PDB file of C-alpha atoms in Angstrom:
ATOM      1  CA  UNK A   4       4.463 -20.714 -17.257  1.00 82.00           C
ATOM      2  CA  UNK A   5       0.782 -19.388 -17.594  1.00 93.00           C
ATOM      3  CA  UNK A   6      -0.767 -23.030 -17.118  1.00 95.00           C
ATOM      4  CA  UNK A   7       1.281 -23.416 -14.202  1.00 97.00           C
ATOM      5  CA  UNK A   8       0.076 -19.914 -12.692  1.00 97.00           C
ATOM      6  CA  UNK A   9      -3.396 -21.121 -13.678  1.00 98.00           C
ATOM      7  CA  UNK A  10      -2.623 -24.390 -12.271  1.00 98.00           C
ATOM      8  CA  UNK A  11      -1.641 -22.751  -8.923  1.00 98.00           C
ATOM      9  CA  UNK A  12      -4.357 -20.592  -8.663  1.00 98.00           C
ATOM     10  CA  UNK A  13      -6.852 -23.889  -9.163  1.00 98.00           C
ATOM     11  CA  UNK A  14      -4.544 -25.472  -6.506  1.00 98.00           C
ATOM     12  CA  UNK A  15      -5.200 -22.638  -3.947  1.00 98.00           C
ATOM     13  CA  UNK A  16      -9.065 -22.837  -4.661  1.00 98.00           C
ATOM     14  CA  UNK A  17     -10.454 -26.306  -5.311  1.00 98.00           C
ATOM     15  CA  UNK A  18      -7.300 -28.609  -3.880  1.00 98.00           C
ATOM     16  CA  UNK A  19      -6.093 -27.112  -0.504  1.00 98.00           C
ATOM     17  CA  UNK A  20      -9.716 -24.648  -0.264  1.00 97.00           C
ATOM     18  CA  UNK A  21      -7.283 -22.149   1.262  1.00 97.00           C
ATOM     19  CA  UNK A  22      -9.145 -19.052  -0.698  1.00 97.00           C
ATOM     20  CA  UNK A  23     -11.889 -18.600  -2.999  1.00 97.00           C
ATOM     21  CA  UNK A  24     -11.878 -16.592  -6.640  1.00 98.00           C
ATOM     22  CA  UNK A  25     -13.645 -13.656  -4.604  1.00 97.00           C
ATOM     23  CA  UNK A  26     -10.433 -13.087  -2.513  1.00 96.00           C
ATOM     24  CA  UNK A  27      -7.793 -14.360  -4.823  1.00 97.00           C
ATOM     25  CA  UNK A  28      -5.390 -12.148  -6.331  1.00 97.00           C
ATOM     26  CA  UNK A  29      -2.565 -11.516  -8.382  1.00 97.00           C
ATOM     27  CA  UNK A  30       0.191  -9.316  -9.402  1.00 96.00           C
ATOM     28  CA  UNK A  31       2.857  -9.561 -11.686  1.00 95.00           C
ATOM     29  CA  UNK A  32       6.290  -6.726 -13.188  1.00 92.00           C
ATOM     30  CA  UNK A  33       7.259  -6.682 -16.382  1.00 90.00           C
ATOM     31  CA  UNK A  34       7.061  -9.918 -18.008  1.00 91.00           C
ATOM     32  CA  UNK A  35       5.430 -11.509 -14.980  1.00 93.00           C
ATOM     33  CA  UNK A  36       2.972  -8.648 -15.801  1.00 94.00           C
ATOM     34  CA  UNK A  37       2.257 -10.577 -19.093  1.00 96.00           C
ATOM     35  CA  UNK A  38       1.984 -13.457 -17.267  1.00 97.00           C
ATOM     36  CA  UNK A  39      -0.750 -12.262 -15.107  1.00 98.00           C
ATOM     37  CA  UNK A  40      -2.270 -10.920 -18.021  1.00 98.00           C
ATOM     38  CA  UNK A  41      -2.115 -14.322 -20.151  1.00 97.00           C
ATOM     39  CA  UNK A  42      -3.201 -15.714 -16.772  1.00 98.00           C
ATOM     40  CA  UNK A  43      -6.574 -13.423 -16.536  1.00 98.00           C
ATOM     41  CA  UNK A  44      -7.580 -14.243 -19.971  1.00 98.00           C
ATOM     42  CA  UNK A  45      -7.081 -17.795 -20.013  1.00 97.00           C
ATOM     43  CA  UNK A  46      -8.925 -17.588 -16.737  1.00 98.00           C
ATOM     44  CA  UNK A  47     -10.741 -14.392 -15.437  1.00 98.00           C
ATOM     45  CA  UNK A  48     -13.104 -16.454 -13.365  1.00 98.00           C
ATOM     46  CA  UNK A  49     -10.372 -17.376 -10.675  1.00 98.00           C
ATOM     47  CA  UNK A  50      -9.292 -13.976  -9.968  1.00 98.00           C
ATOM     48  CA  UNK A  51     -10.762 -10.922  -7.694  1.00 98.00           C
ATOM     49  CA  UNK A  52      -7.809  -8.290  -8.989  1.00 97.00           C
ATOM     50  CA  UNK A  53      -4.368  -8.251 -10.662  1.00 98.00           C
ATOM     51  CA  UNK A  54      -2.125  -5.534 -10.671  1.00 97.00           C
ATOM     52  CA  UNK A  55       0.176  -5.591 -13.648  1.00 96.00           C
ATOM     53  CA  UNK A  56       2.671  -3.442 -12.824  1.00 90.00           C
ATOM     54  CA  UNK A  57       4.516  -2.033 -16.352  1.00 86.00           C
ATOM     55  CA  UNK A  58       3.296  -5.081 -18.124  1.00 91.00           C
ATOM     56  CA  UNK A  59       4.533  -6.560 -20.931  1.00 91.00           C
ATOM     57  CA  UNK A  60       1.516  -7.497 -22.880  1.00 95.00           C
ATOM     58  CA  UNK A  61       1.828  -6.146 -26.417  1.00 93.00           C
ATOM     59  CA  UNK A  62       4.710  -8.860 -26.836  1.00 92.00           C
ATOM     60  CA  UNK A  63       4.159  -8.717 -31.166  1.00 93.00           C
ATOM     61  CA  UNK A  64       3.474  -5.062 -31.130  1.00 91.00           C
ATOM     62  CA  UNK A  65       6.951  -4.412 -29.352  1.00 89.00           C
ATOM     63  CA  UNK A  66       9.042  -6.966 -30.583  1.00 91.00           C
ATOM     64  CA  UNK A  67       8.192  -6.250 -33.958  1.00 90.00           C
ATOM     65  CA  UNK A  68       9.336  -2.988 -33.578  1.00 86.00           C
ATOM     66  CA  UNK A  69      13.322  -3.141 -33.665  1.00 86.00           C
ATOM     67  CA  UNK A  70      13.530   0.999 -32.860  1.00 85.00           C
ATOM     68  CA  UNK A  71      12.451  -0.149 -29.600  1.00 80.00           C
ATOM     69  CA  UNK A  72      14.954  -0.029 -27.009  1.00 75.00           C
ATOM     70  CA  UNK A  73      16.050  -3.683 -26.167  1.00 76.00           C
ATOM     71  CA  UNK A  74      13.940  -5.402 -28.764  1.00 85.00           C
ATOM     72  CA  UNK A  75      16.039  -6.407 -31.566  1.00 84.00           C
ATOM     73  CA  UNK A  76      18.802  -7.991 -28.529  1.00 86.00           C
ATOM     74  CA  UNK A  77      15.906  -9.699 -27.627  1.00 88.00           C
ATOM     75  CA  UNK A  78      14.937 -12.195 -30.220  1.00 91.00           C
ATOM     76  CA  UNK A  79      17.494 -14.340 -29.458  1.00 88.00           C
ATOM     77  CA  UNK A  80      15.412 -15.208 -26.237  1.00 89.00           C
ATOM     78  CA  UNK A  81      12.106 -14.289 -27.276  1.00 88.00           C
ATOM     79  CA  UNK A  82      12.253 -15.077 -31.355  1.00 91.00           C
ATOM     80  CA  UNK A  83      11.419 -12.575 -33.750  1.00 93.00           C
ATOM     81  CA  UNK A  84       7.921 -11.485 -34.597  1.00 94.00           C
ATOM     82  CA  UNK A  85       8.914 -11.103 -38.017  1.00 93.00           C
ATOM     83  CA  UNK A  86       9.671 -14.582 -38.865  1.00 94.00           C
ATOM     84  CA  UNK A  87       5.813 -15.994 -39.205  1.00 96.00           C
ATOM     85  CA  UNK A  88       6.713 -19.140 -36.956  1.00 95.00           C
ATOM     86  CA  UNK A  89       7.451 -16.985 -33.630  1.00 95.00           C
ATOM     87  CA  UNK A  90       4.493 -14.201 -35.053  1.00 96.00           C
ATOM     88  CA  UNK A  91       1.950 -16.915 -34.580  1.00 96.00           C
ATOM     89  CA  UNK A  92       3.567 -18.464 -31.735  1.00 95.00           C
ATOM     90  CA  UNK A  93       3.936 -15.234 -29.847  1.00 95.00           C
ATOM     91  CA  UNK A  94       0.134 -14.052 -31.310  1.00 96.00           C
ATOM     92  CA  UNK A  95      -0.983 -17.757 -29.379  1.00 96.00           C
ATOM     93  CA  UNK A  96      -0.179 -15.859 -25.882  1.00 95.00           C
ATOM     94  CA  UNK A  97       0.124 -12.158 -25.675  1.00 96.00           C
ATOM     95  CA  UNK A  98      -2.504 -10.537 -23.301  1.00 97.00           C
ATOM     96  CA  UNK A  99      -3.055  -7.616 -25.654  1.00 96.00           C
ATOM     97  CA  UNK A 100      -4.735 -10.212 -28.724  1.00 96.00           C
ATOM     98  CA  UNK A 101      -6.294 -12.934 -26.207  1.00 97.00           C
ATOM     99  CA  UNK A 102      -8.685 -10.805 -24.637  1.00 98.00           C
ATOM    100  CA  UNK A 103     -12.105 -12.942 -24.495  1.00 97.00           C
ATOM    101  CA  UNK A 104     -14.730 -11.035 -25.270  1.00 98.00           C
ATOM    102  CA  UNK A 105     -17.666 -10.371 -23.277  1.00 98.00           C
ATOM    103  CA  UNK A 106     -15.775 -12.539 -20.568  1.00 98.00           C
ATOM    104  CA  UNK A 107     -16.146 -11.598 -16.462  1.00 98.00           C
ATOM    105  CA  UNK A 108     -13.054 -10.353 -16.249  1.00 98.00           C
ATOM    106  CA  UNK A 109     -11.187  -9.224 -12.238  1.00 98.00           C
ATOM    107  CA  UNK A 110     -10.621  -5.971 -11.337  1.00 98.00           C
ATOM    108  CA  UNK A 111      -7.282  -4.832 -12.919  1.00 98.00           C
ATOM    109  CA  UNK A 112      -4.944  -2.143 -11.745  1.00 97.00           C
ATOM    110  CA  UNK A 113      -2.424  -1.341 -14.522  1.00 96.00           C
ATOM    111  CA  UNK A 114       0.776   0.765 -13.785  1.00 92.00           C
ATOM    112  CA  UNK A 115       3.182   2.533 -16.163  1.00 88.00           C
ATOM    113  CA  UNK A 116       5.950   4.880 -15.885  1.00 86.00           C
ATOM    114  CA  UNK A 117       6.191   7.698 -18.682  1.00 85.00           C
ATOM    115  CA  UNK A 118       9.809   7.389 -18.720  1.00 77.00           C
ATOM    116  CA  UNK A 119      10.088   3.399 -18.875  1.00 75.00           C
ATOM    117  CA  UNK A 120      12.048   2.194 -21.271  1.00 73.00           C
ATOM    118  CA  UNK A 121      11.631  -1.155 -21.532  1.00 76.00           C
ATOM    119  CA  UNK A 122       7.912  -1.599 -21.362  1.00 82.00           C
ATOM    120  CA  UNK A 123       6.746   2.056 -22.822  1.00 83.00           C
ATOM    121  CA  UNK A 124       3.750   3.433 -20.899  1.00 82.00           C
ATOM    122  CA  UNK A 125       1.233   2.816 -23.945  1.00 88.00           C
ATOM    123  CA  UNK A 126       1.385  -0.750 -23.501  1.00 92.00           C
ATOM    124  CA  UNK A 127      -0.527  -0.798 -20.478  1.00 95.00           C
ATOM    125  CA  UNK A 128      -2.479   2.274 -21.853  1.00 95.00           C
ATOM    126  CA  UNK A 129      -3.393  -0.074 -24.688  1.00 96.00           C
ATOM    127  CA  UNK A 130      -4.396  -2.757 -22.749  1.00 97.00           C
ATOM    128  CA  UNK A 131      -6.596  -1.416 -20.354  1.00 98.00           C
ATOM    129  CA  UNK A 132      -8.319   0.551 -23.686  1.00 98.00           C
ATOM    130  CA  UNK A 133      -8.722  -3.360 -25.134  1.00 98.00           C
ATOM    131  CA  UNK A 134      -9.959  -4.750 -21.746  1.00 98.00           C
ATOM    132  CA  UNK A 135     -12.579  -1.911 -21.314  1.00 98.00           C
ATOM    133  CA  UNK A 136     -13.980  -2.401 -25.135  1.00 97.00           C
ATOM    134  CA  UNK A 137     -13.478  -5.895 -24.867  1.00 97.00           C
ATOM    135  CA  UNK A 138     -14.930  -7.629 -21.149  1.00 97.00           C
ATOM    136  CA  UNK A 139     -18.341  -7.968 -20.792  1.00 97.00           C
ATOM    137  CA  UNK A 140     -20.353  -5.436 -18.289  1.00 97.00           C
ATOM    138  CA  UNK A 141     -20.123  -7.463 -15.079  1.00 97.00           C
ATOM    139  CA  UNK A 142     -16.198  -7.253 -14.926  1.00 98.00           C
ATOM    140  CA  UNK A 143     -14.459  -5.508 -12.546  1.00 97.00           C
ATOM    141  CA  UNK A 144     -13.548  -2.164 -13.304  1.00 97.00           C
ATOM    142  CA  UNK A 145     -10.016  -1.429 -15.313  1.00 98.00           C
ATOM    143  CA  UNK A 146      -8.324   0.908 -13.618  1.00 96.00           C
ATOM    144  CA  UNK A 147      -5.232   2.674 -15.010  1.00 95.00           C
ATOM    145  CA  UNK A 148      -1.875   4.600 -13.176  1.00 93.00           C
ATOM    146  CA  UNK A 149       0.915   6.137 -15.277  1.00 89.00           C
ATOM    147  CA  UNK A 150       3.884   7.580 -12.995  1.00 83.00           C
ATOM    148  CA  UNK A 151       4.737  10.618 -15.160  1.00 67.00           C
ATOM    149  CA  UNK A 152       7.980  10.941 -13.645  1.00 70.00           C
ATOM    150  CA  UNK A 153       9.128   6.836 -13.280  1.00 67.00           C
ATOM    151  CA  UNK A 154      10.918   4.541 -15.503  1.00 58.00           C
ATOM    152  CA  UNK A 155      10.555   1.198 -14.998  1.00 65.00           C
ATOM    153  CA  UNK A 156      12.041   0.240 -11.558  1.00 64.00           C
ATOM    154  CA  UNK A 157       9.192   2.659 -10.458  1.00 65.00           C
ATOM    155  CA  UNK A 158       9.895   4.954  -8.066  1.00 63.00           C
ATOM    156  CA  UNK A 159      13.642   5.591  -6.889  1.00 68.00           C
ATOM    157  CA  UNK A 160      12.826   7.677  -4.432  1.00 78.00           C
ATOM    158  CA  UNK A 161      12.158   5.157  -0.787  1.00 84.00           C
ATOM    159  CA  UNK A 162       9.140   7.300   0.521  1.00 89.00           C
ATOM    160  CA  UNK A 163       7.452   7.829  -2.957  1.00 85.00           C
ATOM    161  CA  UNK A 164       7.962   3.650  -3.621  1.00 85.00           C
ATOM    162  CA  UNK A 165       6.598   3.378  -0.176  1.00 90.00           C
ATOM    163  CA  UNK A 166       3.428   5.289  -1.014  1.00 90.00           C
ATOM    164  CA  UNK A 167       3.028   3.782  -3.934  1.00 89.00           C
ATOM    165  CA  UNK A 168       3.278   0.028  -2.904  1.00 90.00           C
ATOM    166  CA  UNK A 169       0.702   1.345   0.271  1.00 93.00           C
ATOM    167  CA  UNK A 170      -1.411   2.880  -2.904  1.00 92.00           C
ATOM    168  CA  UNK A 171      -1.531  -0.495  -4.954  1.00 93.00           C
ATOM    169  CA  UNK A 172      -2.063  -2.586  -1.484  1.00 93.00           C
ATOM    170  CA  UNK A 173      -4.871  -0.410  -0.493  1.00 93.00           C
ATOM    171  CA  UNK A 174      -6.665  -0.569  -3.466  1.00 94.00           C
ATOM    172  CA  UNK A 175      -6.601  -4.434  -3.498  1.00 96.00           C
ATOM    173  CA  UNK A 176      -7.514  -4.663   0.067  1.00 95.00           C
ATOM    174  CA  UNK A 177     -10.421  -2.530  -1.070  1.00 94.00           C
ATOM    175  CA  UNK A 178     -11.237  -4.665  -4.394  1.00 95.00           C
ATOM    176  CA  UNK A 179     -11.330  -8.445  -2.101  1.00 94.00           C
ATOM    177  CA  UNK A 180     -13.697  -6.334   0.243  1.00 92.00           C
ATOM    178  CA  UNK A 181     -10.973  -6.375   3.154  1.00 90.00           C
ATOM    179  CA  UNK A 182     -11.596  -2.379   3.615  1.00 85.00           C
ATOM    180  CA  UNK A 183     -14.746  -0.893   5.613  1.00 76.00           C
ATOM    181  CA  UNK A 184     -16.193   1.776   4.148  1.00 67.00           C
ATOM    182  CA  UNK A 185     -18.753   2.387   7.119  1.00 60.00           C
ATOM    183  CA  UNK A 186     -20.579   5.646   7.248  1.00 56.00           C
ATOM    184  CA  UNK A 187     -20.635   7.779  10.339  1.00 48.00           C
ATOM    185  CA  UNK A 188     -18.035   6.044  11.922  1.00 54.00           C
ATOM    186  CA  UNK A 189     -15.776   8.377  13.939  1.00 56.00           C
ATOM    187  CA  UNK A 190     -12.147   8.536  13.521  1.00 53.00           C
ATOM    188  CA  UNK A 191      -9.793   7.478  16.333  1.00 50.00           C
ATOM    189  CA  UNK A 192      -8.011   9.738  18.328  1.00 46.00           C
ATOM    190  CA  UNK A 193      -4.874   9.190  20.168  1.00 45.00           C
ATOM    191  CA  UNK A 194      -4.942  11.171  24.052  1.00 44.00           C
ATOM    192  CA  UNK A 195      -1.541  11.713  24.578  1.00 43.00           C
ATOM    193  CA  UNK A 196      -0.964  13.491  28.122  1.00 45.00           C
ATOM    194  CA  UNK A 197       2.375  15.427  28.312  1.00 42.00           C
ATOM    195  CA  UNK A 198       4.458  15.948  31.423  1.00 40.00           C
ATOM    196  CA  UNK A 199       7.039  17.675  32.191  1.00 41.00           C
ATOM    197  CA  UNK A 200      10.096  16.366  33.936  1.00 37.00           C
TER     198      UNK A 200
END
């Protein structure tokens, strides 16, 4: 799965030439949030941003830990961490221990919800702590968002996802350099004339 995203990526850029690493980006939920994050390690250099949106990426912290909600019903799938065979296999991929350092990493926008229980709001905490101590000083910057009031569907409320989803969108459009940020530019105005009828 993360050779193939890689694979894509390298597709999009060298292959078909339909973007370049300096407006390429990527966003993955969840578990595709660990795969953008296995993706961004293996490769920072192909990437402008990734949003990782309540990321899995401390796979062997969590699944280790069978108080976690879902985790122990999980091993079936994923193995368990506490058998060495799937603790090195799992150790081989997870974002949070394949962090390269001193690496040019993208600009990475990290969301969590307080209330998530699935993927608890430290892991992304944790991994944007690693990626700041870790990337070396021309990376992008790490930026971090925990929704103290959201699980993990994110907001349930339509407006507040709406806002949020124009939040994230913004601040990528801003990070591939698709926002101007002229000075002294004045604002539109709309002249509405009224009549009466």
């Amino acid at each position: 799965t993360f050779n193939d995203f890689i694979d894509v990526a390298r597709w999009l850029i060298e292959t078909k030439k339909l973007t370049t690493p300096d407006l390429l980006s990527c966003e993955g939920r969840s578990a595709g949030g660990m795969t953008v994050g296995a993706a961004i390690n293996q490769a920072p250099e192909l990437f402008k941003m990734a949003i990782l949106g309540v990321p899995f990426v401390d796979v062997v912290g969590t699944m280790t830990d069978a108080s976690i909600p879902l985790t122990a019903s999980e091993w079936e799938e994923w193995g368990n961490p506490n058998e060495r065979k799937f603790f090195d296999y799992m150790k081989s991929y997870t974002p949070m221990s394949n962090v390269k350092k001193g690496a040019t990493y993208p600009t990475v926008f990290l969301l969590g919800g307080l209330y998530d229980p699935r993927v608890q709001y430290w892991e992304p905490t944790k991994f944007a702590a690693t990626l700041r101590h870790t990337q070396g000083p021309e990376s992008g910057p790490v930026c971090l968002k925990i929704d103290m009031s959201a699980g993990h569907f994110s907001a349930s409320d339509r407006y507040k996802y709406l806002r949020e989803t124009a939040f994230d969108y913004a601040f990528l459009l801003d990070q591939v350099g698709l926002v101007s940020h002229a000075d002294n530019v004045d604002e539109p105005t709309l002249d509405v004339q009224s009549s009466s009828k």
